[in-house]
Amino acid sequence: MPELPEVETTRRGIAPHLIGHCVDKVIVRDGRLRWPVPRNLNSLLKGQEITAVSRRGKYLLLITLHGTTIIHLGMSGSLRVLDTDTPAVKHDHVDICLDTGKCLRLHDPRRFGCVLFTRDEPLQHELLNELGPEPLEADFTVDYLFEHSRRRKAAVKLFIMDSHIVVGVGNIYASEALFLAGIRPSRPAGRVTRAEYIKLVEAIKRVLTAAIKAGGTTLRDFTASDGRPGYFSQQLNVYGRKDEPCRVCGQTIKHSILGQRATHFCPHCQH
DNA sequence: AATCGCGCCTGACGGC
DNA sequence: TGCCGTCAGGCGCGAT
C-alpha cells in the first residue's frame, strides 16, 4: 500500500535511471488499469527523452518534451528498473524501455493504479488541478489547516486524508500522526483546537519525513530491488496494532471504522 | 459546499 | 489439502 513516502522513495530510486535517457519503446501487456492505458502510449513516448521525474501527491510524473506520463501505484503497484530482457512475471503490466537496455516496469496485482499521458501542463490535469498542498512543503501550515477545518463536521482523520485538503496522507500515516498529536481520529475536524493543529501539522511532517528517510536508507540500488522500500520497518505506534499494548502507556489499542477504513488509536493517549 | 458510500481488483487469511 | 467467504484499501465518482 504505497503511501507518499513509498512513492517519493520510488521517485528517488527510479529517477537516476530515467533522466537524460530516451524511450526506446513501451510494452503494454495489460492496459486494464484503473483507467485504460492509452493505446498509443508507445508512439507518444518513443524516442522522447525523459527530462525529469517528479511527484505530485502520490502521482509520479515522467516529463518529456511533448508531454507527461502520469503514474499512480494505487494499492498494490510498484515500479522497478530492470534489464529490458528480464522475463515478465504475472501482473507486470507495463514496461517503459529505455535506450540504455533498462526498462521501468510497472507491477500491480490489483490494478488500482494508472498510467496516463497528457500533452498539457501536468499540474492542470484534471486529476491534479484540485489537489491540496504537499504536506512537506512550506505552504502546508497550521494556519492553513486550522482555517480549512472550521465548521467541518467530518472526522479529523478523514479531513487530513482528503486530498483536497492535503495530499499524500494515507490511512497508515493519518493514524500514526493523530497518535503522535494525541488526537482521537473520530473528533470532528471543526472541534479540534488550534493548539492541537499545531501538534498535528508537526506530527504529519515528522512521520512522513521519517518514513521517507527509512525508505532512503533501505534503498541502495533500485535496480532489481524487490520494489518495496523498507519504510515498513519504521515502528508503527497504532496502525495494525489492535488489542496490542500502547507503546507509551500500555493500554490496549482500539480499533474502529471511519469512512470504511480501519482506524487505530490509543484511548488513553488520544483525546 | 461538504459529506457519504460505492466499487474497482486480487491475494492473504481463516474456517471448515 | 482444498475450497470458499471475507477483508483490505486509494481514490474518483455519483448521490444526498
Tab-separated table of N, CA and C in Angstrom, chain A residues 35-108:
chain	number	residue	atom	x	y	z
A	35	TRP	N	-7.843	3.307	-15.162
A	35	TRP	CA	-8.316	3.782	-16.457
A	35	TRP	C	-7.455	3.084	-17.498
A	36	PRO	N	-7.988	2.866	-18.680
A	36	PRO	CA	-7.179	2.162	-19.688
A	36	PRO	C	-5.876	2.919	-19.987
A	37	VAL	N	-4.797	2.162	-20.112
A	37	VAL	CA	-3.538	2.768	-20.534
A	37	VAL	C	-3.726	3.226	-21.984
A	38	PRO	N	-3.323	4.447	-22.317
A	38	PRO	CA	-3.510	4.933	-23.693
A	38	PRO	C	-2.926	3.947	-24.709
A	39	ARG	N	-3.729	3.655	-25.712
A	39	ARG	CA	-3.312	2.667	-26.719
A	39	ARG	C	-2.068	3.140	-27.470
A	40	ASN	N	-1.943	4.445	-27.587
A	40	ASN	CA	-0.837	4.984	-28.380
A	40	ASN	C	0.338	5.437	-27.513
A	41	LEU	N	0.428	4.901	-26.293
A	41	LEU	CA	1.498	5.351	-25.397
A	41	LEU	C	2.875	5.130	-26.012
A	42	ASN	N	3.020	4.026	-26.720
A	42	ASN	CA	4.311	3.759	-27.357
A	42	ASN	C	4.676	4.862	-28.349
A	43	SER	N	3.733	5.226	-29.204
A	43	SER	CA	4.057	6.250	-30.212
A	43	SER	C	4.226	7.622	-29.563
A	44	LEU	N	3.554	7.833	-28.435
A	44	LEU	CA	3.702	9.120	-27.740
A	44	LEU	C	5.087	9.266	-27.118
A	45	LEU	N	5.638	8.144	-26.638
A	45	LEU	CA	6.870	8.219	-25.859
A	45	LEU	C	8.122	7.821	-26.648
A	46	LYS	N	7.942	7.046	-27.687
A	46	LYS	CA	9.095	6.501	-28.419
A	46	LYS	C	10.018	7.622	-28.900
A	47	GLY	N	11.280	7.494	-28.556
A	47	GLY	CA	12.265	8.480	-28.979
A	47	GLY	C	12.346	9.709	-28.101
A	48	GLN	N	11.407	9.818	-27.163
A	48	GLN	CA	11.384	11.012	-26.314
A	48	GLN	C	12.372	10.867	-25.151
A	49	GLU	N	13.017	11.969	-24.818
A	49	GLU	CA	13.930	11.985	-23.678
A	49	GLU	C	13.165	12.338	-22.404
A	50	ILE	N	13.381	11.568	-21.371
A	50	ILE	CA	12.787	11.887	-20.069
A	50	ILE	C	13.673	12.938	-19.409
A	51	THR	N	13.109	14.092	-19.184
A	51	THR	CA	13.919	15.205	-18.681
A	51	THR	C	13.804	15.381	-17.176
A	52	ALA	N	12.735	14.844	-16.594
A	52	ALA	CA	12.561	14.973	-15.142
A	52	ALA	C	11.593	13.914	-14.654
A	53	VAL	N	11.747	13.530	-13.398
A	53	VAL	CA	10.812	12.614	-12.736
A	53	VAL	C	10.345	13.322	-11.484
A	54	SER	N	9.088	13.746	-11.469
A	54	SER	CA	8.617	14.489	-10.311
A	54	SER	C	7.391	13.815	-9.714
A	55	ARG	N	6.855	14.445	-8.694
A	55	ARG	CA	5.763	13.841	-7.960
A	55	ARG	C	4.789	14.924	-7.520
A	56	ARG	N	3.514	14.620	-7.586
A	56	ARG	CA	2.501	15.498	-7.007
A	56	ARG	C	1.562	14.601	-6.229
A	57	GLY	N	1.535	14.745	-4.900
A	57	GLY	CA	0.790	13.800	-4.090
A	57	GLY	C	1.380	12.414	-4.289
A	58	LYS	N	0.536	11.464	-4.602
A	58	LYS	CA	1.031	10.115	-4.866
A	58	LYS	C	1.152	9.833	-6.356
A	59	TYR	N	1.022	10.862	-7.163
A	59	TYR	CA	1.188	10.695	-8.606
A	59	TYR	C	2.641	10.945	-8.987
A	60	LEU	N	3.195	10.033	-9.775
A	60	LEU	CA	4.536	10.215	-10.320
A	60	LEU	C	4.412	10.778	-11.728
A	61	LEU	N	5.303	11.679	-12.072
A	61	LEU	CA	5.238	12.364	-13.361
A	61	LEU	C	6.558	12.169	-14.106
A	62	LEU	N	6.477	11.533	-15.265
A	62	LEU	CA	7.655	11.390	-16.124
A	62	LEU	C	7.548	12.455	-17.204
A	63	ILE	N	8.456	13.422	-17.128
A	63	ILE	CA	8.362	14.585	-18.003
A	63	ILE	C	9.161	14.358	-19.281
A	64	THR	N	8.494	14.570	-20.412
A	64	THR	CA	9.194	14.579	-21.696
A	64	THR	C	8.843	15.887	-22.406
A	65	LEU	N	9.535	16.164	-23.489
A	65	LEU	CA	9.360	17.465	-24.131
A	65	LEU	C	7.924	17.688	-24.587
A	66	HIS	N	7.286	16.642	-25.064
A	66	HIS	CA	5.961	16.808	-25.658
A	66	HIS	C	4.808	16.393	-24.758
A	67	GLY	N	5.119	16.076	-23.511
A	67	GLY	CA	4.025	15.704	-22.625
A	67	GLY	C	4.530	15.000	-21.378
A	68	THR	N	3.598	14.603	-20.544
A	68	THR	CA	3.937	13.996	-19.259
A	68	THR	C	3.167	12.696	-19.068
A	69	THR	N	3.894	11.663	-18.646
A	69	THR	CA	3.267	10.401	-18.288
A	69	THR	C	2.948	10.439	-16.798
A	70	ILE	N	1.687	10.180	-16.462
A	70	ILE	CA	1.211	10.244	-15.079
A	70	ILE	C	1.008	8.817	-14.584
A	71	ILE	N	1.702	8.469	-13.509
A	71	ILE	CA	1.621	7.102	-12.981
A	71	ILE	C	1.153	7.146	-11.529
A	72	HIS	N	0.169	6.325	-11.208
A	72	HIS	CA	-0.256	6.146	-9.820
A	72	HIS	C	-0.131	4.671	-9.494
A	73	LEU	N	0.333	4.364	-8.279
A	73	LEU	CA	0.571	2.970	-7.904
A	73	LEU	C	-0.629	2.325	-7.231
A	74	GLY	N	-1.681	3.105	-7.001
A	74	GLY	CA	-2.884	2.529	-6.407
A	74	GLY	C	-2.597	1.872	-5.074
A	75	MET	N	-3.133	0.689	-4.909
A	75	MET	CA	-2.979	-0.050	-3.656
A	75	MET	C	-1.768	-0.950	-3.668
A	76	SER	N	-1.501	-1.511	-4.812
A	76	SER	CA	-0.564	-2.638	-4.847
A	76	SER	C	0.515	-2.472	-5.911
A	77	GLY	N	0.640	-1.263	-6.457
A	77	GLY	CA	1.576	-1.082	-7.546
A	77	GLY	C	3.008	-0.880	-7.074
A	78	SER	N	3.943	-1.254	-7.928
A	78	SER	CA	5.348	-0.954	-7.662
A	78	SER	C	6.061	-0.775	-8.992
A	79	LEU	N	7.149	-0.017	-8.943
A	79	LEU	CA	7.956	0.223	-10.132
A	79	LEU	C	9.367	-0.247	-9.855
A	80	ARG	N	9.947	-0.894	-10.842
A	80	ARG	CA	11.328	-1.304	-10.726
A	80	ARG	C	12.062	-1.001	-12.020
A	81	VAL	N	13.355	-0.834	-11.897
A	81	VAL	CA	14.197	-0.686	-13.081
A	81	VAL	C	14.934	-2.005	-13.274
A	82	LEU	N	14.715	-2.605	-14.428
A	82	LEU	CA	15.276	-3.931	-14.703
A	82	LEU	C	15.949	-3.923	-16.057
A	83	ASP	N	16.763	-4.941	-16.317
A	83	ASP	CA	17.225	-5.142	-17.692
A	83	ASP	C	16.008	-5.449	-18.556
A	84	THR	N	15.991	-4.852	-19.731
A	84	THR	CA	14.807	-4.976	-20.591
A	84	THR	C	14.473	-6.428	-20.909
A	85	ASP	N	15.487	-7.281	-20.942
A	85	ASP	CA	15.208	-8.684	-21.299
A	85	ASP	C	14.824	-9.542	-20.093
A	86	THR	N	14.655	-8.930	-18.944
A	86	THR	CA	14.203	-9.694	-17.778
A	86	THR	C	12.785	-10.213	-18.026
A	87	PRO	N	12.581	-11.523	-17.895
A	87	PRO	CA	11.249	-12.071	-18.178
A	87	PRO	C	10.190	-11.438	-17.276
A	88	ALA	N	9.060	-11.119	-17.885
A	88	ALA	CA	7.959	-10.535	-17.113
A	88	ALA	C	7.245	-11.626	-16.344
A	89	VAL	N	6.806	-11.273	-15.149
A	89	VAL	CA	6.014	-12.209	-14.359
A	89	VAL	C	4.569	-11.712	-14.313
A	90	LYS	N	3.724	-12.496	-13.719
A	90	LYS	CA	2.312	-12.144	-13.591
A	90	LYS	C	2.172	-10.740	-13.002
A	91	HIS	N	1.272	-9.982	-13.556
A	91	HIS	CA	0.947	-8.626	-13.100
A	91	HIS	C	1.984	-7.577	-13.485
A	92	ASP	N	2.968	-7.947	-14.301
A	92	ASP	CA	3.872	-6.945	-14.879
A	92	ASP	C	3.160	-6.347	-16.087
A	93	HIS	N	2.481	-5.210	-15.896
A	93	HIS	CA	1.547	-4.737	-16.921
A	93	HIS	C	2.182	-3.835	-17.978
A	94	VAL	N	3.115	-3.001	-17.557
A	94	VAL	CA	3.658	-2.003	-18.491
A	94	VAL	C	5.172	-1.905	-18.334
A	95	ASP	N	5.872	-1.880	-19.459
A	95	ASP	CA	7.316	-1.591	-19.472
A	95	ASP	C	7.550	-0.305	-20.261
A	96	ILE	N	8.319	0.591	-19.693
A	96	ILE	CA	8.823	1.716	-20.466
A	96	ILE	C	10.310	1.442	-20.671
A	97	CYS	N	10.643	0.997	-21.870
A	97	CYS	CA	12.012	0.561	-22.157
A	97	CYS	C	12.849	1.750	-22.619
A	98	LEU	N	14.065	1.811	-22.132
A	98	LEU	CA	14.952	2.926	-22.435
A	98	LEU	C	16.054	2.484	-23.381
A	99	ASP	N	16.738	3.472	-23.937
A	99	ASP	CA	17.824	3.151	-24.867
A	99	ASP	C	19.088	2.715	-24.135
A	100	THR	N	18.984	2.540	-22.822
A	100	THR	CA	20.129	2.086	-22.031
A	100	THR	C	20.138	0.579	-21.847
A	101	GLY	N	19.060	-0.071	-22.323
A	101	GLY	CA	18.939	-1.505	-22.076
A	101	GLY	C	18.172	-1.817	-20.795
A	102	LYS	N	17.795	-0.748	-20.105
A	102	LYS	CA	16.987	-0.932	-18.892
A	102	LYS	C	15.530	-0.589	-19.207
A	103	CYS	N	14.638	-1.069	-18.367
A	103	CYS	CA	13.248	-0.659	-18.513
A	103	CYS	C	12.622	-0.397	-17.148
A	104	LEU	N	11.666	0.500	-17.165
A	104	LEU	CA	10.867	0.791	-15.974
A	104	LEU	C	9.635	-0.100	-16.061
A	105	ARG	N	9.466	-0.972	-15.091
A	105	ARG	CA	8.406	-1.992	-15.175
A	105	ARG	C	7.387	-1.780	-14.060
A	106	LEU	N	6.127	-1.645	-14.467
A	106	LEU	CA	5.031	-1.496	-13.504
A	106	LEU	C	4.415	-2.849	-13.192
A	107	HIS	N	4.389	-3.164	-11.917
A	107	HIS	CA	3.788	-4.406	-11.420
A	107	HIS	C	2.631	-4.014	-10.511
A	108	ASP	N	1.432	-4.482	-10.796
A	108	ASP	CA	0.280	-4.035	-9.996
A	108	ASP	C	-0.822	-5.088	-9.965
